[in-house]
PDB file of C-alpha atoms in Angstrom:
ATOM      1  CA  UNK Q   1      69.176 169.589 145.472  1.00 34.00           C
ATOM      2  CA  UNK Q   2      65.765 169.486 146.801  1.00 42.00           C
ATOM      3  CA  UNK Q   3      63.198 167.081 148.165  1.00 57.00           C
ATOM      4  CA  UNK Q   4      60.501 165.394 145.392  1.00 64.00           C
ATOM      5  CA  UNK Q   5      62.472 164.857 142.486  1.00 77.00           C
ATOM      6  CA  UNK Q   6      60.306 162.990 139.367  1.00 82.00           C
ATOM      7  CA  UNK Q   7      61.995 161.556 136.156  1.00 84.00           C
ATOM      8  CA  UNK Q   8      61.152 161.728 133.604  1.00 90.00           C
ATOM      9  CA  UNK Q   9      60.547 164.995 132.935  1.00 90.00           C
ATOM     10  CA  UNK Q  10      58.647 164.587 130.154  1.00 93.00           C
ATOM     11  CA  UNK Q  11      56.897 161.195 129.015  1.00 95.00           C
ATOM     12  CA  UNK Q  12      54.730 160.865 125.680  1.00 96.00           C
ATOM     13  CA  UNK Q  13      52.942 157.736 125.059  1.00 96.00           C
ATOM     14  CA  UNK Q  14      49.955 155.884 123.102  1.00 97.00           C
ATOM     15  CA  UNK Q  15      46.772 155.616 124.723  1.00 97.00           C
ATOM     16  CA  UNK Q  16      46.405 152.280 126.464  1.00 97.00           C
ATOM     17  CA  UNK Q  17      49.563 152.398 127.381  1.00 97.00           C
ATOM     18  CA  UNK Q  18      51.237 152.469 131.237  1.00 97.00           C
ATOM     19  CA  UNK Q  19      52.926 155.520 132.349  1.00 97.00           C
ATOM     20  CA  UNK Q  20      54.975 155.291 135.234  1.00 96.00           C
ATOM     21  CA  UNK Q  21      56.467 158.468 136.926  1.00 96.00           C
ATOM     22  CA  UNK Q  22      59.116 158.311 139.736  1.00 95.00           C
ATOM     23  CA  UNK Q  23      60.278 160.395 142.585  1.00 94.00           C
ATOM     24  CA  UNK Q  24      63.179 160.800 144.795  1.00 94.00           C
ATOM     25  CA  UNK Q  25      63.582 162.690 148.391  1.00 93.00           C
ATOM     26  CA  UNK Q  26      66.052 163.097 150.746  1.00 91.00           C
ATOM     27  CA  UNK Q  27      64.399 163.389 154.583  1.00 88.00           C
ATOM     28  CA  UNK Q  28      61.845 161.167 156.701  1.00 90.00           C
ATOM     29  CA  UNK Q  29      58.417 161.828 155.542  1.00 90.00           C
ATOM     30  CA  UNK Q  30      55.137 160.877 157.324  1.00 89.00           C
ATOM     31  CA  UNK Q  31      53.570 160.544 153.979  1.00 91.00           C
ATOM     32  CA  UNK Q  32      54.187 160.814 150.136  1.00 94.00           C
ATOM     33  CA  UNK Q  33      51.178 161.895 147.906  1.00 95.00           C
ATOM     34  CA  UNK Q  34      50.875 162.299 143.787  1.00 96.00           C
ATOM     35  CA  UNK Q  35      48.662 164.917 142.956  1.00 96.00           C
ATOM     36  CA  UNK Q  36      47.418 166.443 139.076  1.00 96.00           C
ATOM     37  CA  UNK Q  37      47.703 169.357 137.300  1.00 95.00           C
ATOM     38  CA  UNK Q  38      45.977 170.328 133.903  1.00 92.00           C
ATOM     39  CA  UNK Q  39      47.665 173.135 132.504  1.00 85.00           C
ATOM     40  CA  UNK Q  40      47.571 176.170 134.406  1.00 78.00           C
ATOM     41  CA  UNK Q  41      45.044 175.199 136.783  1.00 85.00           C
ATOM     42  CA  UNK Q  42      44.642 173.811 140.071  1.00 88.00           C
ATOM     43  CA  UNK Q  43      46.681 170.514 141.590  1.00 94.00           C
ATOM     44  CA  UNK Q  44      44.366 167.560 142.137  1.00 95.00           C
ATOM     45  CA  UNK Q  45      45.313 165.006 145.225  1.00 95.00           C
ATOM     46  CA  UNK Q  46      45.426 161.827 143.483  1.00 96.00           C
ATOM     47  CA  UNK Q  47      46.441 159.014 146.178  1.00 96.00           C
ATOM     48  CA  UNK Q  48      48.399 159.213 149.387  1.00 94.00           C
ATOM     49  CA  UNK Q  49      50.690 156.402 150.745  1.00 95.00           C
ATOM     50  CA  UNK Q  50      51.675 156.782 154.348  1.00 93.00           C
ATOM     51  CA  UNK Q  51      55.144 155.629 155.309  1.00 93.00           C
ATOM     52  CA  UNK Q  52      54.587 152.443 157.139  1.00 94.00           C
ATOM     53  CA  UNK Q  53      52.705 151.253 153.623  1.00 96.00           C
ATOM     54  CA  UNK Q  54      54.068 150.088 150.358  1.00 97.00           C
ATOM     55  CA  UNK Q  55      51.849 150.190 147.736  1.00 98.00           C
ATOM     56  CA  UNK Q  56      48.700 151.465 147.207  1.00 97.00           C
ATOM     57  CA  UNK Q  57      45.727 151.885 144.646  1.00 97.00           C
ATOM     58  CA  UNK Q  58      42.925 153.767 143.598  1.00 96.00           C
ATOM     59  CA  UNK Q  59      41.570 152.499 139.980  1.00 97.00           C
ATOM     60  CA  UNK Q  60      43.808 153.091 137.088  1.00 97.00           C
ATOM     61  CA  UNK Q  61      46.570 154.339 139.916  1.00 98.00           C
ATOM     62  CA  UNK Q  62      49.062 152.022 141.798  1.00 98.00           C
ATOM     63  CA  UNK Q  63      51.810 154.088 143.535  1.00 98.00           C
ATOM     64  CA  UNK Q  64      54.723 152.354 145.454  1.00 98.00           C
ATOM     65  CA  UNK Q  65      56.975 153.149 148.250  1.00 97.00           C
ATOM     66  CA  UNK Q  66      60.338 152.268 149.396  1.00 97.00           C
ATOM     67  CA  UNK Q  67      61.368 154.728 152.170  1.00 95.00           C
ATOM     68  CA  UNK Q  68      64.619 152.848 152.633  1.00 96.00           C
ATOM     69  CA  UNK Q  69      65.740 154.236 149.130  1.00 95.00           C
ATOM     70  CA  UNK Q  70      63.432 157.266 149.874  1.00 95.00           C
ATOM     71  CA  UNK Q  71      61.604 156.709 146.454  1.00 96.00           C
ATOM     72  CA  UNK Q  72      57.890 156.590 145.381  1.00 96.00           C
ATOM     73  CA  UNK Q  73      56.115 155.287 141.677  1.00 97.00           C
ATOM     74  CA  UNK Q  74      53.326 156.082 140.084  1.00 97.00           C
ATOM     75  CA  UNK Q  75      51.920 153.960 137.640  1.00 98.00           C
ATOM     76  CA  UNK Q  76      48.415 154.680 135.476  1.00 98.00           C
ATOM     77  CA  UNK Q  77      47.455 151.489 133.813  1.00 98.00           C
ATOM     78  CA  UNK Q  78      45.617 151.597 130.399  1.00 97.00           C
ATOM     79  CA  UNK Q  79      46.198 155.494 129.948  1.00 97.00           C
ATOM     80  CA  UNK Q  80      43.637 157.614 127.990  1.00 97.00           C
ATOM     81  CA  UNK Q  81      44.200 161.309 126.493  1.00 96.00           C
ATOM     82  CA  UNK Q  82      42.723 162.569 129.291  1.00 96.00           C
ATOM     83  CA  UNK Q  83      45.083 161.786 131.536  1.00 97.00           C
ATOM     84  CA  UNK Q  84      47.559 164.276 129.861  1.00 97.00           C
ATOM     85  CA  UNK Q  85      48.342 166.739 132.721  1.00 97.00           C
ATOM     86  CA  UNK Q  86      51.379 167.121 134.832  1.00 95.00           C
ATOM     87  CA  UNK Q  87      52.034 164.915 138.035  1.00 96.00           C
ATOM     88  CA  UNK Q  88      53.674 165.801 140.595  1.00 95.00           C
ATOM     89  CA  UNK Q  89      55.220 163.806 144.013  1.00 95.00           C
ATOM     90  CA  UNK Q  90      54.669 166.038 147.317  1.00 93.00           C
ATOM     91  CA  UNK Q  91      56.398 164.851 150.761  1.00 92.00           C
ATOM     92  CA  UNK Q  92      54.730 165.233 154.438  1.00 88.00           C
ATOM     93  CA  UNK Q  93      58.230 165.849 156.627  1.00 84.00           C
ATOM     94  CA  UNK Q  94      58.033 163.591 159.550  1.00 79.00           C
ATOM     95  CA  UNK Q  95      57.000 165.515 162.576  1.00 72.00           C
ATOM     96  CA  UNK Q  96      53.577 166.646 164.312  1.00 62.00           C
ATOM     97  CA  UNK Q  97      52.977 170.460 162.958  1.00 66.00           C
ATOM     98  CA  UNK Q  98      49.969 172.263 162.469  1.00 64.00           C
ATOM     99  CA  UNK Q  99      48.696 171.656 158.633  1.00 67.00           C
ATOM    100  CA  UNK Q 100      50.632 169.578 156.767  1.00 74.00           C
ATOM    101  CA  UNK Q 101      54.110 171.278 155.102  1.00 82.00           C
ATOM    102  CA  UNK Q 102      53.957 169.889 151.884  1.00 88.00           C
ATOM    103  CA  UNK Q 103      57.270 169.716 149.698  1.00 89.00           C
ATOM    104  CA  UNK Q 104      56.736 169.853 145.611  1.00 91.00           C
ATOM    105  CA  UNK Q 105      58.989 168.161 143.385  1.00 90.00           C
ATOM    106  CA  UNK Q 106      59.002 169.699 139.217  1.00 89.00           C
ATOM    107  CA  UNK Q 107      56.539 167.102 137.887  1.00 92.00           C
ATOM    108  CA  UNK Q 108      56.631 165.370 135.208  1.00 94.00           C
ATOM    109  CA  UNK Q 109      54.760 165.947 132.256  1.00 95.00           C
ATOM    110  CA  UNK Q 110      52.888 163.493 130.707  1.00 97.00           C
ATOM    111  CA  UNK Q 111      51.409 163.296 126.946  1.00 97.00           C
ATOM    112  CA  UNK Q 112      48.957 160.845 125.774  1.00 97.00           C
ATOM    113  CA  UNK Q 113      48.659 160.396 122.490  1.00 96.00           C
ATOM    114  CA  UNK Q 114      45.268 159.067 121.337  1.00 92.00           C
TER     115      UNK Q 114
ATOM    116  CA  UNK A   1      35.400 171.263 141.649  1.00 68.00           C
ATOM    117  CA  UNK A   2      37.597 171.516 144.622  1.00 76.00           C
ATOM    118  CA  UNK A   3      34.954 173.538 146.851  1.00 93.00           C
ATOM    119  CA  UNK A   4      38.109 176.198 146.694  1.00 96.00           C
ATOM    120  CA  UNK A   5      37.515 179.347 145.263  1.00 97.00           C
ATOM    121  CA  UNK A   6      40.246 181.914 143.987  1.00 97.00           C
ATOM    122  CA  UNK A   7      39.179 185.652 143.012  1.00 97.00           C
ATOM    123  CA  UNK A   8      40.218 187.414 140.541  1.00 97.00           C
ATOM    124  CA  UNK A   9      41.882 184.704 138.077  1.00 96.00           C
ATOM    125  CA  UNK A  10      43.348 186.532 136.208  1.00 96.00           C
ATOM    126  CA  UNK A  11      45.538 189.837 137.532  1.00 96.00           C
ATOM    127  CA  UNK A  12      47.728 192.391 135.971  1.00 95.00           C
ATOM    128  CA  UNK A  13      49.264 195.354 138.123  1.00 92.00           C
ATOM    129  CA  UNK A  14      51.989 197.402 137.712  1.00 90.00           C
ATOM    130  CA  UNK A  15      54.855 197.730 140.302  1.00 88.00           C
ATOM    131  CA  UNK A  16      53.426 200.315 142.454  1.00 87.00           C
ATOM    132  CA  UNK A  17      49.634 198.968 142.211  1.00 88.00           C
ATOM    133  CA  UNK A  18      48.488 197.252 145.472  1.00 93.00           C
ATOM    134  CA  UNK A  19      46.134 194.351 145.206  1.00 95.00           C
ATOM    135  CA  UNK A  20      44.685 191.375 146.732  1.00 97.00           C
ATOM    136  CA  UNK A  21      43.755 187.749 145.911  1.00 98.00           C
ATOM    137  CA  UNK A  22      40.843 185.971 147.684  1.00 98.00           C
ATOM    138  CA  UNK A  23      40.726 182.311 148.625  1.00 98.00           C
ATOM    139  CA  UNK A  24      37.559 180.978 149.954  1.00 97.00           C
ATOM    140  CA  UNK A  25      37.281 177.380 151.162  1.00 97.00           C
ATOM    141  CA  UNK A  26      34.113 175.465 151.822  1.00 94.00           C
ATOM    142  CA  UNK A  27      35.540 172.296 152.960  1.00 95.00           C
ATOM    143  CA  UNK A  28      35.055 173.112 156.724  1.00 93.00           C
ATOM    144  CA  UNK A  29      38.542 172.522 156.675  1.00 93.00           C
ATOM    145  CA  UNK A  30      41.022 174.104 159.532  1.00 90.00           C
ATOM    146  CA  UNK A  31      44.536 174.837 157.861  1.00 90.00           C
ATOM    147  CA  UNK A  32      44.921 177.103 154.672  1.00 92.00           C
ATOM    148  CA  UNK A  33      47.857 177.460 152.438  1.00 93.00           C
ATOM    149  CA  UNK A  34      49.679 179.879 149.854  1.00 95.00           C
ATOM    150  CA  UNK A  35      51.633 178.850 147.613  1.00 95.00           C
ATOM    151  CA  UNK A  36      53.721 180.343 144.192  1.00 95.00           C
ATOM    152  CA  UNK A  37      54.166 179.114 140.834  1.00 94.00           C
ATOM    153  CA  UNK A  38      56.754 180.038 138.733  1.00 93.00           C
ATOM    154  CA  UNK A  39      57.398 178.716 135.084  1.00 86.00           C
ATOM    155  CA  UNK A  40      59.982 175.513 135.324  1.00 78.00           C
ATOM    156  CA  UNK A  41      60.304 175.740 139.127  1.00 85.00           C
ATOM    157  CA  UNK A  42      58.313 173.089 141.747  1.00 87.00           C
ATOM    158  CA  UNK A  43      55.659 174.696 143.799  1.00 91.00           C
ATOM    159  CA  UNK A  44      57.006 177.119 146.438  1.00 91.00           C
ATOM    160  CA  UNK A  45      54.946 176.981 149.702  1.00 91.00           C
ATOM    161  CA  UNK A  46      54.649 180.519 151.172  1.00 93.00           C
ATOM    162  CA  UNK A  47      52.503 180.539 154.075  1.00 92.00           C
ATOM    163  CA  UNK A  48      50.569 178.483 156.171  1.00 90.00           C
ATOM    164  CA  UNK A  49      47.628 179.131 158.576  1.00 90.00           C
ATOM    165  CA  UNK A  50      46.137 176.320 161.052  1.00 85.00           C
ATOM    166  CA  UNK A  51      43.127 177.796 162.939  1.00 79.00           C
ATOM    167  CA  UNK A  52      43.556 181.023 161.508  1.00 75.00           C
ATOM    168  CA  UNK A  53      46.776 181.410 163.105  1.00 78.00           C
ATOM    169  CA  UNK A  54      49.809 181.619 160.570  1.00 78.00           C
ATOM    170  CA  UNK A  55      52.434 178.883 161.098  1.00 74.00           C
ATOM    171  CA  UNK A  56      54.905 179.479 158.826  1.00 74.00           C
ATOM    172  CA  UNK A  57      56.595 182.314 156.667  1.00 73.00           C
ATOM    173  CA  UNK A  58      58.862 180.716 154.489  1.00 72.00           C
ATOM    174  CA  UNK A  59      60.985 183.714 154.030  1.00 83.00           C
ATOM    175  CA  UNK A  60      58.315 185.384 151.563  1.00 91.00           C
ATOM    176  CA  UNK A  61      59.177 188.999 151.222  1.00 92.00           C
ATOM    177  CA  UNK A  62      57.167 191.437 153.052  1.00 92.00           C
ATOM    178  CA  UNK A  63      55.922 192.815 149.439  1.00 94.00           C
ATOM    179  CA  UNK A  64      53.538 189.652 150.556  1.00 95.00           C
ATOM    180  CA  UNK A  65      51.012 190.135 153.206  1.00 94.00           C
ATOM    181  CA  UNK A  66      48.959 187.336 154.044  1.00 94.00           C
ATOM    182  CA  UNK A  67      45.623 187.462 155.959  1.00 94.00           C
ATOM    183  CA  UNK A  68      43.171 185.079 157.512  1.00 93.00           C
ATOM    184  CA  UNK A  69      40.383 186.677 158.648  1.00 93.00           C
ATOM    185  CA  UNK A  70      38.626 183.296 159.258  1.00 91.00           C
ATOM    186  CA  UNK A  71      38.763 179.695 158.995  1.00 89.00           C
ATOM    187  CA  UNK A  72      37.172 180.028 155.301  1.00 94.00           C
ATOM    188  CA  UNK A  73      38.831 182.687 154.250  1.00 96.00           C
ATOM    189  CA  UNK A  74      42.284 183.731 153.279  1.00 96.00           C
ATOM    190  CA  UNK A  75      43.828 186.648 151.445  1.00 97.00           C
ATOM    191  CA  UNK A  76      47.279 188.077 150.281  1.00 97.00           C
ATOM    192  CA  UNK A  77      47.811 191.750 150.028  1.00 97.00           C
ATOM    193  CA  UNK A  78      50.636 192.478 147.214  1.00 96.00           C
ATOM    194  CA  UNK A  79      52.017 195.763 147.138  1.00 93.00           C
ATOM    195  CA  UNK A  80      55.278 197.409 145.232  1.00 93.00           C
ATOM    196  CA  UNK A  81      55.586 194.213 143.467  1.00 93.00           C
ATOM    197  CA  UNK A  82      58.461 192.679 140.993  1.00 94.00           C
ATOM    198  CA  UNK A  83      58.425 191.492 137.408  1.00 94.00           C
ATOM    199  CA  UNK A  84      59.831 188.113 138.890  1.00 93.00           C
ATOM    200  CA  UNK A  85      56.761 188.021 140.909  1.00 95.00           C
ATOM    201  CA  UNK A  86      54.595 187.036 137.993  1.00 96.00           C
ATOM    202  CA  UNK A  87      53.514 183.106 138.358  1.00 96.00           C
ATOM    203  CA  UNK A  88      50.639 181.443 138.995  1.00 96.00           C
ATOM    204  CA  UNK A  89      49.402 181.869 143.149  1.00 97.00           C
ATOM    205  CA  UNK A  90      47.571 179.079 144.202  1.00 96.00           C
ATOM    206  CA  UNK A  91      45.589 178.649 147.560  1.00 97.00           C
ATOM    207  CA  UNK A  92      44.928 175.276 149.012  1.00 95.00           C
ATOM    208  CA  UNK A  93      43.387 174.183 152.220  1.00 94.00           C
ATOM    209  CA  UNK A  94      43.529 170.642 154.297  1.00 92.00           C
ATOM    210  CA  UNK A  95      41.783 169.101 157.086  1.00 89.00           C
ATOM    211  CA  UNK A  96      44.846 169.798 159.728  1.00 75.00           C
ATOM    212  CA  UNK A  97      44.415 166.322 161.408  1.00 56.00           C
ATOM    213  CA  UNK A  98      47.467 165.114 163.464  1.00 56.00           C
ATOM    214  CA  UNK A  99      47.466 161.763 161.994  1.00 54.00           C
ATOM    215  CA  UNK A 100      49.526 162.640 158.871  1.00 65.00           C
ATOM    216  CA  UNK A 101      47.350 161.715 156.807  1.00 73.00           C
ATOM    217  CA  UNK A 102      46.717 166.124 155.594  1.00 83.00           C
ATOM    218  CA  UNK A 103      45.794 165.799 151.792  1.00 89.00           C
ATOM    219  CA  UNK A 104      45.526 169.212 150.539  1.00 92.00           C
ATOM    220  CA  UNK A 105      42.258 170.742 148.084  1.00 94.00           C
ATOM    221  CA  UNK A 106      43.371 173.499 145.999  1.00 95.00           C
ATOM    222  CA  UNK A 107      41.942 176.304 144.528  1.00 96.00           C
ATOM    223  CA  UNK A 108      42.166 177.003 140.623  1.00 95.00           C
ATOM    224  CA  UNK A 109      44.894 179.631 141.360  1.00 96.00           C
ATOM    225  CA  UNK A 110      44.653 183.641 140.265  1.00 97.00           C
ATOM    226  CA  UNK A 111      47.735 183.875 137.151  1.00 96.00           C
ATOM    227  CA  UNK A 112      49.490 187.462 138.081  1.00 96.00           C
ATOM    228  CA  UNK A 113      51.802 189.083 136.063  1.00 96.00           C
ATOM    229  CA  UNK A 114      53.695 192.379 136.913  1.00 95.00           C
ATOM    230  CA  UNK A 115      54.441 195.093 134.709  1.00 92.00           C
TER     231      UNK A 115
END
């Protein structure tokens, strides 16, 4: 199975409701970042969470770490309808390479419902 | 507005048509990136370039041919390609510091489908 796994799949809520999203991976990773994508366009970097660090935030975003069960969260607080988009986890391997060798999990797909 | 550009958006070529999609960065950034999507499947990395060098080849087939010209610039060449090779291609470029701290800006992506 591969690295970056998120469940749910799909998640369809009310605005001003919390989403949370979670993801899985399997190796050492220098860093785990969330990024965004509207449909059929670019990704959008969200928030990155290096591995010595355990939780992190950037406005409506908290995301969480646990490397010893090799598993992030994301969690949007107070969600609006335009947050509907598909997130996605990515994983930095552990290991100094030239440009970063980013590993996608499926996303989840989230649906806000105003 | 990433301040990544991909040319043309929108692409359709039959099998035997050669091609090529553009990806201009103007980030100042050092390390550019190729990368596939295909319906239901996570993001497939293809290629990487750090200083205009490429780094990795992650066993695309040579139907692919990537070029970097510069450090702004980045192309792929597509020749004799496959219906399965329809997807969305998506270019995306980072910083390339050591630190491990890469966050990666992409591009809008160029939506190909095959014939």
């Amino acid at each position: 199975s591969q690295q970056g796994e998120e469940d749910p799949q799909a998640l369809s809520i009310q605005e001003g409701e919390n989403a949370t999203m979670n993801c899985s991976y399997k190796t050492s990773i220098n860093n785990l970042q969330w990024y965004r994508q509207n449909s059929g366009r670019g990704l959008v970097h969200l928030i990155l969470i290096r591995s010595n660090e355990r939780e992190k935030h950037s406005g409506r975003l908290r995301v969480t770490l646990d490397t010893s069960k090799k598993s992030s969260s994301l969690l949007i607080t107070a969600s609006r309808a335009a947050d509907t988009a598909s997130y996605f986890c990515a994983t930095d391997p552990l290991g100094e390479t030239s440009g970063s060798r980013l590993t996608f999990g499926e996303g989840t797909q989230l649906t806000v419902n105003p | 507005e990433t301040g990544v550009t991909q040319t043309p958006r929108h692409l359709v070529m039959g099998m035997t048509n050669k091609k090529s999609l553009k990806c201009e960065q103007h980030l100042g950034h050092n390390a550019m990136y190729w990368y596939k999507q295909s319906a239901k499947k996570p993001l497939e990395l293809m290629f990487v370039y750090s200083l205009e060098e490429r780094v990795e080849n992650n066993s695309v087939p040579s139907r692919f041919s990537p070029e970097c010209p510069n450090s702004s610039h980045l192309f792929l060449h597509l020749h004799t390609l496959q219906p399965e090779d329809s997807a969305l291609y998506l270019c995306a470029s980072s910083q390339d510091g050591k630190a491990g701290t890469d966050t990666q800006y992409f591009g809008p992506g160029t939506r190909l489908t095959v014939l």
